């Protein structure tokens, strides 16, 4: 190459535009960076409104005047989610219970008590009626346990071979107490980060079935309705509860990256404090997964004022859904918008948002 030759075209930056795709990829539904970009660059600008721009787990609306609020005005939260999990039945759950838990939890993460849900079914021609009945029974039981009614719905049937058995969409509504303000922008320097138990159980339960893995202890999904844990915090320390988030697709890492970005604050995680069962740890090592990115369906992250964090921890540990709760990190003024993990040997590493699709079709 002569002195006048230009530098190679790929020098200085990656030539692969990882975020620009002419076709939808599986990763666009994975809950990571591509999902976030799809939402922020396509959906939010298209449907432009201040409620959607909050990018919360659900929308919070005043009952009398849309997004406008006045003191004492009743507010509701509502959220929608679609469930395409494969397989339909997995250890500890199925698509029916998952469709209830996923949506009532999104409502609960707004600080609202779930009241009712809708259920829309897309069925494939030829799907076994007995399996459909099992799914419906499971939804009924999950709704009863969560304290919600299934009050409306819809059914469509697609041609054989054009679906995957059954897909379910659920939409939930709930009421917020006066004064409750839960927002992903609410994290402040010094706040503590709590989680209610071991991470990555749902994703690994699904993958163990798909991959035919067997362990000494049966791995089951953690799928559960989480409002009882939210209620404990709202009853006892409502003014010190900043942020709630259920780390589903994209796992704990992606959920905390979203919060760090929206709050413009740093997050420091302590690896030794993050609950993780030995079975899930072993499965992640076999499958090559980082458990921080594996989906949960019964876990809640709460960001709490530092001086009330220990009290919140004891409250959660008094409930069966939070028996293994832990304080796993804090909000810091270093590295705003980023998540950093302090490893068990004291090193620091950046925990970025999931870029691709680690586990497709897990919810």
CSV table of C-alpha atoms in Angstrom, one decimal:
chain,number,residue,atom,x,y,z
A,1,UNK,CA,0.0,0.0,0.0
A,2,UNK,CA,1.5,3.4,-1.0
A,3,UNK,CA,1.6,6.4,1.3
A,4,UNK,CA,-1.3,7.9,-0.6
A,5,UNK,CA,-3.6,4.9,-0.2
A,6,UNK,CA,-6.5,5.5,2.0
A,7,UNK,CA,-7.0,3.6,5.2
A,8,UNK,CA,-9.0,0.4,4.9
A,9,UNK,CA,-12.7,1.2,4.9
A,10,UNK,CA,-13.3,-0.7,8.1
A,11,UNK,CA,-10.6,1.2,10.1
A,12,UNK,CA,-11.9,3.2,13.1
A,13,UNK,CA,-15.4,1.7,13.4
A,14,UNK,CA,-17.3,-1.5,12.9
A,15,UNK,CA,-18.7,-1.7,9.4
A,16,UNK,CA,-21.6,-3.9,10.4
A,17,UNK,CA,-24.7,-1.7,11.2
A,18,UNK,CA,-25.9,-4.1,13.9
A,19,UNK,CA,-28.9,-1.9,14.7
A,20,UNK,CA,-30.1,-1.4,11.1
A,21,UNK,CA,-32.0,-4.4,9.5
A,22,UNK,CA,-34.3,-4.4,6.5
A,23,UNK,CA,-36.2,-7.3,7.9
A,24,UNK,CA,-37.6,-8.0,11.4
A,25,UNK,CA,-35.2,-10.2,13.4
A,26,UNK,CA,-36.0,-12.5,16.3
A,27,UNK,CA,-33.9,-10.1,18.5
A,28,UNK,CA,-36.4,-7.3,17.9
A,29,UNK,CA,-38.7,-9.2,20.3
A,30,UNK,CA,-35.9,-10.2,22.7
A,31,UNK,CA,-36.2,-7.4,25.2
A,32,UNK,CA,-32.7,-6.1,24.6
A,33,UNK,CA,-31.1,-3.3,22.6
A,34,UNK,CA,-32.9,-4.1,19.3
A,35,UNK,CA,-36.3,-4.2,21.0
A,36,UNK,CA,-35.6,-0.9,22.7
A,37,UNK,CA,-34.5,0.7,19.4
A,38,UNK,CA,-37.6,-0.7,17.6
A,39,UNK,CA,-39.8,0.9,20.3
A,40,UNK,CA,-38.0,4.2,20.6
A,41,UNK,CA,-37.3,4.8,16.9
A,42,UNK,CA,-40.5,3.4,15.3
A,43,UNK,CA,-43.4,3.0,17.7
A,44,UNK,CA,-42.9,6.0,20.0
A,45,UNK,CA,-42.5,8.6,17.3
A,46,UNK,CA,-45.4,7.1,15.3
A,47,UNK,CA,-47.8,7.2,18.2
A,48,UNK,CA,-46.3,10.3,19.7
A,49,UNK,CA,-47.8,11.2,23.1
A,50,UNK,CA,-46.5,11.9,26.6
A,51,UNK,CA,-47.9,8.8,28.3
A,52,UNK,CA,-46.2,6.4,25.8
A,53,UNK,CA,-42.9,8.4,26.1
A,54,UNK,CA,-42.6,7.3,29.7
A,55,UNK,CA,-41.7,3.8,28.5
A,56,UNK,CA,-43.1,2.3,31.7
A,57,UNK,CA,-44.3,-1.3,32.0
A,58,UNK,CA,-47.8,0.1,31.6
A,59,UNK,CA,-49.6,3.4,30.9
A,60,UNK,CA,-50.9,5.5,33.8
A,61,UNK,CA,-53.9,7.7,33.0
A,62,UNK,CA,-56.1,10.0,34.9
A,63,UNK,CA,-59.7,8.8,34.7
A,64,UNK,CA,-61.1,12.2,33.8
A,65,UNK,CA,-58.7,13.9,31.4
A,66,UNK,CA,-56.2,11.5,29.9
A,67,UNK,CA,-52.6,12.2,30.8
A,68,UNK,CA,-53.5,15.5,32.6
A,69,UNK,CA,-53.6,15.1,36.3
A,70,UNK,CA,-55.1,17.0,39.2
A,71,UNK,CA,-54.8,16.4,43.0
A,72,UNK,CA,-57.0,13.6,44.2
A,73,UNK,CA,-57.9,12.4,40.7
A,74,UNK,CA,-58.2,8.7,40.4
A,75,UNK,CA,-55.7,7.1,38.1
A,76,UNK,CA,-55.6,3.7,36.4
A,77,UNK,CA,-52.7,1.7,35.0
A,78,UNK,CA,-53.2,-0.6,32.0
A,79,UNK,CA,-50.8,-2.8,30.1
A,80,UNK,CA,-50.9,-5.4,27.3
A,81,UNK,CA,-48.7,-8.3,26.5
A,82,UNK,CA,-48.6,-11.2,24.0
A,83,UNK,CA,-47.4,-14.7,24.8
A,84,UNK,CA,-45.8,-17.0,22.2
A,85,UNK,CA,-43.8,-19.2,24.4
A,86,UNK,CA,-42.5,-22.5,23.1
A,87,UNK,CA,-43.2,-25.2,24.4
A,88,UNK,CA,-46.7,-24.4,25.6
A,89,UNK,CA,-46.3,-26.5,28.7
A,90,UNK,CA,-43.1,-26.4,30.7
A,91,UNK,CA,-42.0,-27.2,34.3
A,92,UNK,CA,-44.0,-25.3,36.8
A,93,UNK,CA,-46.3,-23.6,34.3
A,94,UNK,CA,-47.8,-23.1,30.9
A,95,UNK,CA,-48.7,-20.4,28.5
A,96,UNK,CA,-52.1,-19.8,30.2
A,97,UNK,CA,-50.7,-19.0,33.7
A,98,UNK,CA,-47.9,-17.1,32.1
A,99,UNK,CA,-50.3,-14.9,30.2
A,100,UNK,CA,-52.0,-13.9,33.4
A,101,UNK,CA,-48.9,-13.4,35.5
A,102,UNK,CA,-47.1,-11.4,32.8
A,103,UNK,CA,-49.8,-8.8,32.4
A,104,UNK,CA,-50.9,-8.4,36.0
A,105,UNK,CA,-47.2,-7.9,36.9
A,106,UNK,CA,-46.8,-5.1,34.3
A,107,UNK,CA,-49.8,-3.4,36.0
A,108,UNK,CA,-48.3,-4.0,39.4
A,109,UNK,CA,-44.9,-2.5,38.4
A,110,UNK,CA,-46.8,0.8,37.8
A,111,UNK,CA,-47.7,0.6,41.5
A,112,UNK,CA,-51.4,-0.3,40.7
A,113,UNK,CA,-53.5,-3.1,42.1
A,114,UNK,CA,-54.6,-5.3,39.2
A,115,UNK,CA,-58.3,-5.6,38.8
A,116,UNK,CA,-59.3,-7.3,35.5
A,117,UNK,CA,-57.8,-8.6,32.3
A,118,UNK,CA,-58.9,-9.4,28.8
A,119,UNK,CA,-57.8,-12.6,26.9
A,120,UNK,CA,-57.4,-12.8,23.2
A,121,UNK,CA,-56.7,-16.3,21.7
A,122,UNK,CA,-55.2,-17.0,18.3
A,123,UNK,CA,-55.7,-20.7,17.7
A,124,UNK,CA,-54.3,-22.9,15.0
A,125,UNK,CA,-56.7,-25.2,13.2
A,126,UNK,CA,-56.2,-28.7,14.5
A,127,UNK,CA,-55.0,-27.8,18.0
A,128,UNK,CA,-56.1,-30.4,20.5
A,129,UNK,CA,-59.2,-29.2,22.4
A,130,UNK,CA,-57.9,-31.1,25.5
A,131,UNK,CA,-54.8,-29.0,25.5
A,132,UNK,CA,-56.8,-25.8,25.1
A,133,UNK,CA,-58.9,-26.8,28.1
A,134,UNK,CA,-55.8,-27.3,30.2
A,135,UNK,CA,-54.5,-23.8,29.2
A,136,UNK,CA,-57.9,-22.2,30.1
A,137,UNK,CA,-58.0,-24.0,33.4
A,138,UNK,CA,-54.5,-22.8,34.2
A,139,UNK,CA,-55.5,-19.2,33.3
A,140,UNK,CA,-58.6,-19.4,35.5
A,141,UNK,CA,-56.5,-20.6,38.5
A,142,UNK,CA,-53.9,-18.0,38.0
A,143,UNK,CA,-56.5,-15.2,37.7
A,144,UNK,CA,-58.2,-16.4,40.9
A,145,UNK,CA,-54.9,-16.4,42.8
A,146,UNK,CA,-54.0,-12.9,41.4
A,147,UNK,CA,-57.4,-11.5,42.4
A,148,UNK,CA,-58.4,-10.5,38.9
A,149,UNK,CA,-61.3,-11.3,36.7
A,150,UNK,CA,-61.1,-12.3,33.0
A,151,UNK,CA,-63.8,-9.9,31.8
A,152,UNK,CA,-63.6,-9.9,28.0
A,153,UNK,CA,-61.7,-11.5,25.2
A,154,UNK,CA,-61.5,-12.6,21.6
A,155,UNK,CA,-60.9,-15.8,19.6
A,156,UNK,CA,-59.4,-16.2,16.1
A,157,UNK,CA,-58.5,-19.4,14.3
A,158,UNK,CA,-55.7,-19.5,11.6
A,159,UNK,CA,-55.0,-22.1,9.0
A,160,UNK,CA,-53.2,-25.3,10.0
A,161,UNK,CA,-49.5,-24.7,9.7
A,162,UNK,CA,-49.9,-20.9,10.0
A,163,UNK,CA,-49.6,-20.7,13.8
A,164,UNK,CA,-47.9,-22.6,16.6
A,165,UNK,CA,-50.8,-24.1,18.4
A,166,UNK,CA,-52.0,-21.1,20.4
A,167,UNK,CA,-50.9,-17.5,21.0
A,168,UNK,CA,-52.5,-15.4,23.8
A,169,UNK,CA,-52.8,-11.7,24.3
A,170,UNK,CA,-53.8,-10.3,27.6
A,171,UNK,CA,-54.5,-6.7,28.7
A,172,UNK,CA,-54.8,-5.7,32.3
A,173,UNK,CA,-56.1,-2.7,34.2
A,174,UNK,CA,-55.6,-1.6,37.8
A,175,UNK,CA,-56.1,1.4,40.1
A,176,UNK,CA,-53.4,3.4,41.7
A,177,UNK,CA,-53.5,4.8,45.2
A,178,UNK,CA,-53.5,8.6,45.6
A,179,UNK,CA,-49.9,9.8,45.8
A,180,UNK,CA,-48.2,6.8,44.4
A,181,UNK,CA,-45.5,7.9,41.8
A,182,UNK,CA,-43.5,5.0,40.4
A,183,UNK,CA,-41.4,5.9,37.4
A,184,UNK,CA,-38.3,4.4,35.7
A,185,UNK,CA,-36.9,8.0,35.9
A,186,UNK,CA,-37.1,7.9,39.7
A,187,UNK,CA,-33.8,6.4,40.7
A,188,UNK,CA,-31.6,8.7,42.7
A,189,UNK,CA,-27.9,8.4,43.7
A,190,UNK,CA,-27.7,6.4,47.0
A,191,UNK,CA,-30.8,4.4,46.4
A,192,UNK,CA,-30.6,0.6,47.0
A,193,UNK,CA,-31.6,-2.1,44.5
A,194,UNK,CA,-33.6,-5.1,45.8
A,195,UNK,CA,-34.7,-8.3,44.1
A,196,UNK,CA,-37.1,-10.8,45.6
A,197,UNK,CA,-35.2,-14.0,44.9
A,198,UNK,CA,-33.0,-16.1,42.6
A,199,UNK,CA,-32.7,-15.0,39.0
A,200,UNK,CA,-32.9,-16.7,35.6
A,201,UNK,CA,-35.2,-19.5,36.6
A,202,UNK,CA,-37.9,-19.1,34.0
A,203,UNK,CA,-35.6,-18.9,31.0
A,204,UNK,CA,-33.5,-21.9,32.1
A,205,UNK,CA,-36.7,-23.9,32.9
A,206,UNK,CA,-37.8,-23.3,29.3
A,207,UNK,CA,-34.4,-24.1,27.8
A,208,UNK,CA,-34.0,-27.3,29.9
A,209,UNK,CA,-37.1,-28.6,28.2
A,210,UNK,CA,-36.1,-27.5,24.7
A,211,UNK,CA,-32.6,-28.9,25.0
A,212,UNK,CA,-33.6,-32.1,26.9
A,213,UNK,CA,-31.3,-31.3,29.9
A,214,UNK,CA,-31.8,-33.2,33.1
A,215,UNK,CA,-30.6,-32.0,36.5
A,216,UNK,CA,-30.6,-33.5,40.0
A,217,UNK,CA,-33.2,-31.0,41.0
A,218,UNK,CA,-36.1,-30.2,38.7
A,219,UNK,CA,-35.8,-26.7,37.3
A,220,UNK,CA,-39.2,-24.9,37.3
A,221,UNK,CA,-40.3,-21.5,36.1
A,222,UNK,CA,-40.6,-18.8,38.8
A,223,UNK,CA,-43.8,-17.4,37.1
A,224,UNK,CA,-46.0,-15.7,39.8
A,225,UNK,CA,-48.2,-12.7,40.4
A,226,UNK,CA,-46.1,-10.1,42.2
A,227,UNK,CA,-48.6,-7.5,43.5
A,228,UNK,CA,-48.5,-8.9,47.1
A,229,UNK,CA,-44.8,-7.8,47.2
A,230,UNK,CA,-45.7,-4.4,45.8
A,231,UNK,CA,-48.5,-4.0,48.3
A,232,UNK,CA,-46.1,-4.6,51.2
A,233,UNK,CA,-43.9,-1.7,50.1
A,234,UNK,CA,-46.9,0.6,49.3
A,235,UNK,CA,-48.4,-0.1,52.7
A,236,UNK,CA,-45.2,0.5,54.7
A,237,UNK,CA,-42.9,2.9,52.8
A,238,UNK,CA,-44.8,4.5,49.9
A,239,UNK,CA,-42.7,7.7,49.9
A,240,UNK,CA,-39.4,5.8,49.7
A,241,UNK,CA,-40.3,3.5,46.8
A,242,UNK,CA,-38.8,4.9,43.6
A,243,UNK,CA,-38.9,2.3,40.8
A,244,UNK,CA,-40.4,-1.1,40.2
A,245,UNK,CA,-39.6,-3.3,37.3
A,246,UNK,CA,-40.0,-7.1,36.5
A,247,UNK,CA,-36.9,-8.3,34.7
A,248,UNK,CA,-38.5,-10.5,32.1
A,249,UNK,CA,-37.0,-10.6,28.5
A,250,UNK,CA,-33.5,-9.4,28.6
A,251,UNK,CA,-33.2,-10.3,32.3
A,252,UNK,CA,-31.9,-8.2,35.2
A,253,UNK,CA,-29.2,-6.6,33.0
A,254,UNK,CA,-31.5,-5.1,30.4
A,255,UNK,CA,-34.1,-4.0,33.0
A,256,UNK,CA,-31.4,-2.1,35.0
A,257,UNK,CA,-29.9,-0.6,31.9
A,258,UNK,CA,-33.3,0.8,31.0
A,259,UNK,CA,-33.7,2.3,34.5
A,260,UNK,CA,-30.1,3.7,34.4
A,261,UNK,CA,-30.7,5.3,31.0
A,262,UNK,CA,-34.0,6.8,31.9
A,263,UNK,CA,-32.8,8.1,35.3
A,264,UNK,CA,-29.4,9.2,33.9
A,265,UNK,CA,-27.7,7.6,36.9
A,266,UNK,CA,-25.2,4.7,37.3
A,267,UNK,CA,-26.0,1.3,38.7
A,268,UNK,CA,-23.4,-0.7,40.6
A,269,UNK,CA,-24.2,-4.4,41.1
A,270,UNK,CA,-22.5,-6.7,43.6
A,271,UNK,CA,-22.1,-10.2,42.0
A,272,UNK,CA,-21.8,-11.9,45.4
A,273,UNK,CA,-25.2,-10.6,46.5
A,274,UNK,CA,-27.2,-11.6,43.4
A,275,UNK,CA,-29.3,-14.7,44.3
A,276,UNK,CA,-28.7,-17.6,41.9
A,277,UNK,CA,-29.4,-21.3,42.5
A,278,UNK,CA,-26.7,-23.8,41.9
A,279,UNK,CA,-28.9,-25.6,39.4
A,280,UNK,CA,-29.4,-22.5,37.3
A,281,UNK,CA,-25.7,-21.6,37.6
A,282,UNK,CA,-24.8,-25.0,36.3
A,283,UNK,CA,-27.3,-24.9,33.4
A,284,UNK,CA,-26.1,-21.4,32.4
A,285,UNK,CA,-22.5,-22.7,32.3
A,286,UNK,CA,-23.5,-25.7,30.1
A,287,UNK,CA,-25.6,-23.5,27.8
A,288,UNK,CA,-23.2,-20.6,27.7
A,289,UNK,CA,-25.7,-18.1,29.1
A,290,UNK,CA,-25.0,-15.1,31.4
A,291,UNK,CA,-27.8,-15.4,34.0
A,292,UNK,CA,-28.0,-11.6,34.2
A,293,UNK,CA,-29.6,-11.7,30.7
A,294,UNK,CA,-31.9,-14.7,31.2
A,295,UNK,CA,-35.7,-14.0,31.6
A,296,UNK,CA,-37.6,-14.1,34.9
A,297,UNK,CA,-41.4,-14.2,35.3
A,298,UNK,CA,-41.7,-14.0,39.0
A,299,UNK,CA,-39.0,-11.5,40.0
A,300,UNK,CA,-39.3,-7.9,40.9
A,301,UNK,CA,-36.6,-5.2,41.1
A,302,UNK,CA,-37.4,-2.4,43.5
A,303,UNK,CA,-35.3,0.7,44.0
A,304,UNK,CA,-35.7,2.1,47.5
A,305,UNK,CA,-34.3,5.0,49.5
A,306,UNK,CA,-31.1,3.9,51.2
A,307,UNK,CA,-32.3,4.4,54.8
A,308,UNK,CA,-35.4,2.3,54.2
A,309,UNK,CA,-33.8,-0.5,52.2
A,310,UNK,CA,-33.2,-2.9,55.1
A,311,UNK,CA,-36.8,-2.5,56.2
A,312,UNK,CA,-38.0,-3.2,52.7
A,313,UNK,CA,-35.8,-6.3,52.6
A,314,UNK,CA,-37.3,-7.7,55.8
A,315,UNK,CA,-40.9,-7.0,54.5
A,316,UNK,CA,-40.2,-9.0,51.4
A,317,UNK,CA,-38.5,-11.8,53.3
A,318,UNK,CA,-41.7,-12.2,55.4
A,319,UNK,CA,-43.6,-13.3,52.2
A,320,UNK,CA,-43.2,-16.5,50.4
A,321,UNK,CA,-42.4,-14.7,47.1
A,322,UNK,CA,-39.6,-12.8,48.7
A,323,UNK,CA,-38.1,-15.4,51.1
A,324,UNK,CA,-34.7,-15.1,49.3
A,325,UNK,CA,-34.8,-11.4,48.7
A,326,UNK,CA,-31.5,-9.5,48.6
A,327,UNK,CA,-30.0,-6.0,48.2
A,328,UNK,CA,-27.9,-6.5,45.1
A,329,UNK,CA,-26.6,-3.0,44.4
A,330,UNK,CA,-27.1,0.7,44.5
A,331,UNK,CA,-27.5,3.8,42.3
A,332,UNK,CA,-24.3,5.8,42.0
A,333,UNK,CA,-23.1,9.0,40.4
A,334,UNK,CA,-20.3,7.3,38.5
A,335,UNK,CA,-20.9,6.1,34.9
A,336,UNK,CA,-24.4,7.7,34.4
A,337,UNK,CA,-26.7,5.6,32.2
A,338,UNK,CA,-24.5,2.5,32.6
A,339,UNK,CA,-24.6,-0.7,34.7
A,340,UNK,CA,-21.4,-2.0,36.2
A,341,UNK,CA,-20.9,-5.3,38.1
A,342,UNK,CA,-18.3,-5.7,40.8
A,343,UNK,CA,-17.3,-9.4,40.5
A,344,UNK,CA,-16.6,-11.8,43.4
A,345,UNK,CA,-12.9,-11.1,43.1
A,346,UNK,CA,-13.3,-7.3,43.1
A,347,UNK,CA,-13.0,-6.5,39.4
A,348,UNK,CA,-15.4,-4.3,37.6
A,349,UNK,CA,-17.1,-4.9,34.2
A,350,UNK,CA,-19.7,-3.1,32.2
A,351,UNK,CA,-23.0,-5.0,32.0
A,352,UNK,CA,-24.5,-3.7,28.8
A,353,UNK,CA,-28.0,-4.2,27.4
A,354,UNK,CA,-28.5,-7.4,25.6
A,355,UNK,CA,-27.8,-6.8,21.9
A,356,UNK,CA,-29.0,-10.0,20.3
A,357,UNK,CA,-31.5,-12.7,21.1
A,358,UNK,CA,-30.2,-15.0,23.8
A,359,UNK,CA,-33.4,-17.0,24.4
A,360,UNK,CA,-36.2,-16.7,21.8
A,361,UNK,CA,-39.9,-17.5,22.5
A,362,UNK,CA,-39.5,-17.7,26.3
A,363,UNK,CA,-42.7,-15.8,27.1
